[in-house]
mmCIF file of C-alpha atoms and ligand atoms in Angstrom:
data_model
loop_
_atom_site.group_PDB
_atom_site.id
_atom_site.type_symbol
_atom_site.label_atom_id
_atom_site.label_comp_id
_atom_site.label_asym_id
_atom_site.label_seq_id
_atom_site.Cartn_x
_atom_site.Cartn_y
_atom_site.Cartn_z
ATOM 1 C CA MET A 1 -10.640 -15.079 0.220
ATOM 2 C CA THR A 2 -11.541 -11.458 -0.328
ATOM 3 C CA ASP A 3 -13.447 -10.778 -3.549
ATOM 4 C CA TYR A 4 -10.970 -8.293 -5.007
ATOM 5 C CA ALA A 5 -13.085 -7.518 -8.071
ATOM 6 C CA LEU A 6 -15.916 -6.478 -5.755
ATOM 7 C CA LEU A 7 -13.568 -4.563 -3.473
ATOM 8 C CA THR A 8 -12.148 -2.757 -6.501
ATOM 9 C CA GLU A 9 -15.692 -1.805 -7.533
ATOM 10 C CA GLN A 10 -16.427 -0.588 -4.009
ATOM 11 C CA ILE A 11 -13.307 1.564 -3.901
ATOM 12 C CA THR A 12 -14.054 2.865 -7.383
ATOM 13 C CA ALA A 13 -17.562 3.851 -6.248
ATOM 14 C CA LEU A 14 -16.219 5.420 -3.048
ATOM 15 C CA THR A 15 -13.745 7.566 -4.955
ATOM 16 C CA ALA A 16 -15.795 8.279 -8.088
ATOM 17 C CA ASP A 17 -17.372 11.582 -7.098
ATOM 18 C CA CYS A 18 -14.640 12.825 -4.825
ATOM 19 C CA PRO A 19 -11.788 14.879 -6.278
ATOM 20 C CA TRP A 20 -9.820 15.029 -3.022
ATOM 21 C CA ALA A 21 -6.884 12.670 -3.082
ATOM 22 C CA LEU A 22 -6.390 12.501 0.682
ATOM 23 C CA ALA A 23 -10.031 11.562 1.299
ATOM 24 C CA ASN A 24 -9.886 8.900 -1.388
ATOM 25 C CA LEU A 25 -6.706 7.315 -0.041
ATOM 26 C CA ALA A 26 -8.172 7.369 3.478
ATOM 27 C CA ASN A 27 -11.305 5.539 2.349
ATOM 28 C CA ALA A 28 -9.261 3.101 0.268
ATOM 29 C CA ALA A 29 -7.128 2.248 3.318
ATOM 30 C CA ALA A 30 -10.260 1.665 5.413
ATOM 31 C CA ALA A 31 -11.959 -0.425 2.715
ATOM 32 C CA LEU A 32 -8.870 -2.618 2.350
ATOM 33 C CA TYR A 33 -8.294 -3.007 6.082
ATOM 34 C CA TRP A 34 -11.873 -3.992 6.862
ATOM 35 C CA SER A 35 -12.301 -6.333 3.867
ATOM 36 C CA MET A 36 -9.406 -8.677 4.510
ATOM 37 C CA ASP A 37 -8.872 -11.299 7.216
ATOM 38 C CA GLY A 38 -5.736 -11.366 9.321
ATOM 39 C CA ILE A 39 -4.648 -7.836 8.435
ATOM 40 C CA ASN A 40 -3.136 -5.573 11.101
ATOM 41 C CA TRP A 41 -2.120 -2.608 8.918
ATOM 42 C CA ALA A 42 -3.115 -1.226 5.522
ATOM 43 C CA GLY A 43 -2.130 2.118 4.141
ATOM 44 C CA PHE A 44 0.008 4.301 1.961
ATOM 45 C CA TYR A 45 3.475 5.830 1.980
ATOM 46 C CA LEU A 46 3.772 8.849 -0.315
ATOM 47 C CA LEU A 47 6.920 10.005 -2.086
ATOM 48 C CA ARG A 48 7.993 13.378 -0.765
ATOM 49 C CA GLN A 49 11.437 14.880 -1.282
ATOM 50 C CA GLY A 50 12.838 11.494 -2.224
ATOM 51 C CA LYS A 51 11.507 9.717 0.873
ATOM 52 C CA LEU A 52 8.433 7.627 1.598
ATOM 53 C CA VAL A 53 6.277 9.528 4.056
ATOM 54 C CA LEU A 54 3.362 8.059 5.989
ATOM 55 C CA GLY A 55 -0.025 8.677 4.367
ATOM 56 C CA PRO A 56 -3.575 7.549 5.177
ATOM 57 C CA PHE A 57 -3.723 4.165 6.909
ATOM 58 C CA GLN A 58 -5.589 1.893 9.292
ATOM 59 C CA GLY A 59 -3.752 0.074 12.052
ATOM 60 C CA LYS A 60 -1.323 0.941 14.814
ATOM 61 C CA THR A 61 0.927 3.980 14.596
ATOM 62 C CA ALA A 62 3.731 3.492 12.087
ATOM 63 C CA CYS A 63 7.111 4.975 11.246
ATOM 64 C CA THR A 64 6.633 8.331 9.555
ATOM 65 C CA VAL A 65 9.541 8.381 7.101
ATOM 66 C CA ILE A 66 11.103 5.477 5.192
ATOM 67 C CA GLU A 67 14.298 5.979 3.221
ATOM 68 C CA PRO A 68 13.979 4.325 -0.199
ATOM 69 C CA GLU A 69 17.012 2.183 0.676
ATOM 70 C CA ARG A 70 15.193 0.637 3.607
ATOM 71 C CA GLY A 71 12.517 -1.893 4.369
ATOM 72 C CA VAL A 72 10.090 -3.802 2.232
ATOM 73 C CA CYS A 73 8.442 -0.522 1.214
ATOM 74 C CA GLY A 74 11.751 0.909 0.058
ATOM 75 C CA ALA A 75 12.602 -2.247 -1.910
ATOM 76 C CA ALA A 76 9.219 -2.274 -3.667
ATOM 77 C CA PHE A 77 9.544 1.395 -4.489
ATOM 78 C CA ARG A 78 13.157 1.251 -5.637
ATOM 79 C CA GLN A 79 12.699 -1.819 -7.797
ATOM 80 C CA ASP A 80 9.214 -0.732 -8.931
ATOM 81 C CA ARG A 81 7.831 -4.171 -8.292
ATOM 82 C CA VAL A 82 5.389 -5.883 -5.990
ATOM 83 C CA MET A 83 7.055 -7.368 -2.902
ATOM 84 C CA ASN A 84 5.221 -10.307 -1.358
ATOM 85 C CA VAL A 85 7.189 -11.227 1.770
ATOM 86 C CA PRO A 86 5.960 -14.425 3.477
ATOM 87 C CA ASP A 87 8.138 -13.934 6.576
ATOM 88 C CA VAL A 88 9.251 -10.381 7.260
ATOM 89 C CA HIS A 89 11.790 -11.556 9.848
ATOM 90 C CA GLN A 90 13.769 -13.127 7.004
ATOM 91 C CA PHE A 91 13.755 -9.915 4.963
ATOM 92 C CA PRO A 92 17.009 -7.962 5.373
ATOM 93 C CA GLY A 93 16.223 -4.431 6.528
ATOM 94 C CA HIS A 94 12.565 -5.022 7.300
ATOM 95 C CA ILE A 95 11.194 -2.187 9.422
ATOM 96 C CA ALA A 96 9.096 -3.538 12.286
ATOM 97 C CA CYS A 97 6.468 -0.864 12.908
ATOM 98 C CA ASP A 98 4.180 -3.338 14.625
ATOM 99 C CA SER A 99 5.957 -6.324 16.148
ATOM 100 C CA ALA A 100 2.833 -8.407 15.445
ATOM 101 C CA SER A 101 3.428 -8.256 11.681
ATOM 102 C CA ASN A 102 4.759 -11.467 10.159
ATOM 103 C CA SER A 103 4.091 -11.108 6.447
ATOM 104 C CA GLU A 104 3.701 -8.132 4.183
ATOM 105 C CA LEU A 105 2.668 -7.117 0.664
ATOM 106 C CA VAL A 106 3.834 -3.834 -0.863
ATOM 107 C CA ILE A 107 2.678 -2.521 -4.254
ATOM 108 C CA PRO A 108 4.213 0.535 -5.946
ATOM 109 C CA LEU A 109 1.748 3.155 -7.218
ATOM 110 C CA HIS A 110 2.185 5.492 -10.189
ATOM 111 C CA ASP A 111 0.785 8.758 -11.435
ATOM 112 C CA GLY A 112 -0.755 9.270 -14.887
ATOM 113 C CA ALA A 113 2.694 9.673 -16.417
ATOM 114 C CA GLY A 114 3.820 6.324 -15.019
ATOM 115 C CA LYS A 115 6.064 7.890 -12.395
ATOM 116 C CA ARG A 116 6.298 6.152 -9.002
ATOM 117 C CA VAL A 117 4.613 8.307 -6.398
ATOM 118 C CA ALA A 118 3.641 6.025 -3.507
ATOM 119 C CA VAL A 119 3.340 2.483 -2.207
ATOM 120 C CA LEU A 120 0.410 0.531 -0.832
ATOM 121 C CA ASP A 121 1.540 -1.489 2.187
ATOM 122 C CA ILE A 122 -0.512 -4.286 3.753
ATOM 123 C CA ASP A 123 0.709 -6.211 6.813
ATOM 124 C CA SER A 124 -0.542 -9.416 8.376
ATOM 125 C CA THR A 125 -0.025 -11.177 11.682
ATOM 126 C CA GLY A 126 -0.023 -14.465 9.766
ATOM 127 C CA TYR A 127 2.945 -15.931 7.936
ATOM 128 C CA SER A 128 2.552 -16.308 4.143
ATOM 129 C CA ARG A 129 -0.755 -14.427 4.343
ATOM 130 C CA PHE A 130 -0.719 -13.255 0.730
ATOM 131 C CA SER A 131 -1.280 -15.975 -1.866
ATOM 132 C CA PRO A 132 -0.524 -15.430 -5.567
ATOM 133 C CA GLU A 133 -4.280 -14.797 -5.959
ATOM 134 C CA ASP A 134 -4.213 -12.098 -3.242
ATOM 135 C CA GLU A 135 -1.181 -10.559 -4.891
ATOM 136 C CA GLU A 136 -2.856 -10.519 -8.296
ATOM 137 C CA GLY A 137 -6.186 -9.209 -6.994
ATOM 138 C CA LEU A 138 -4.553 -6.474 -4.962
ATOM 139 C CA THR A 139 -2.233 -5.492 -7.799
ATOM 140 C CA ARG A 140 -5.217 -5.077 -10.130
ATOM 141 C CA LEU A 141 -6.982 -3.067 -7.445
ATOM 142 C CA ALA A 142 -3.920 -0.856 -7.052
ATOM 143 C CA ARG A 143 -3.715 -0.298 -10.829
ATOM 144 C CA GLU A 144 -7.331 0.939 -10.775
ATOM 145 C CA LEU A 145 -6.888 3.026 -7.650
ATOM 146 C CA GLU A 146 -3.762 4.805 -8.853
ATOM 147 C CA LYS A 147 -5.717 6.120 -11.856
ATOM 148 C CA ARG A 148 -8.316 7.690 -9.587
ATOM 149 C CA ILE A 149 -6.007 9.659 -7.342
ATOM 150 C CA ARG A 150 -4.989 13.212 -8.196
ATOM 151 C CA TRP A 151 -1.422 12.674 -7.041
ATOM 152 C CA GLU A 152 -0.429 16.236 -7.912
ATOM 153 C CA ASP A 153 -2.739 17.454 -5.126
ATOM 154 C CA LEU A 154 -0.640 15.524 -2.597
ATOM 155 C CA ASN A 155 2.610 17.108 -3.768
ATOM 156 C CA CYS A 156 3.959 13.642 -4.397
ATOM 157 C CA GLY A 157 7.192 13.369 -6.289
ATOM 158 C CA ASP A 158 10.874 13.985 -5.864
HETATM 159 N N1 SME B 201 7.345 -2.964 7.428
HETATM 160 C C1 SME B 201 7.505 -1.885 6.484
HETATM 161 C C2 SME B 201 7.418 -0.544 7.162
HETATM 162 C C3 SME B 201 6.065 0.039 7.193
HETATM 163 S S1 SME B 201 5.066 -0.686 8.321
HETATM 164 O O1 SME B 201 4.914 -2.094 8.072
HETATM 165 C C4 SME B 201 3.578 0.053 8.361
HETATM 166 C C5 SME B 201 8.813 -2.028 5.737
HETATM 167 O O2 SME B 201 9.654 -2.850 6.106
HETATM 168 O O3 SME B 201 9.018 -1.290 4.782
#
């Protein structure tokens, strides 16, 4: 399993001296993608004008705009909770960006005021790829990362 404490440290180091939010999210997406087995997509959707808009990612091209009513990303955002979906084909409204994806983990991200501003989305070709330990490690990582991003620079928000 990925050492999420180490990965969190690596992402913290990568973002520590860089004030630019876009660069930091881009490096975070790359670090996540290349540190985990069986992953075919890792990246961010950013809240803009009430919709989730594609941000930095690694993987195949993806849908650019997700309505908050739709998909696993929309559900995680709307309910402000982590969605760990073992079989995306069983998830009503799942958006199949890459037909190879079979399981998915989505974590809502917040600005300094606690407002939801984005989601981290990680897809896998495997079923049930994300164990409770993966979910916990990645959620902790996300809680650290969200503190290091200057969300206001990305014009995230309603
Ligand atoms: N599958 C997601 C859409 C984004 S892609 O996986 C990159 C969803 O259902 O929200």
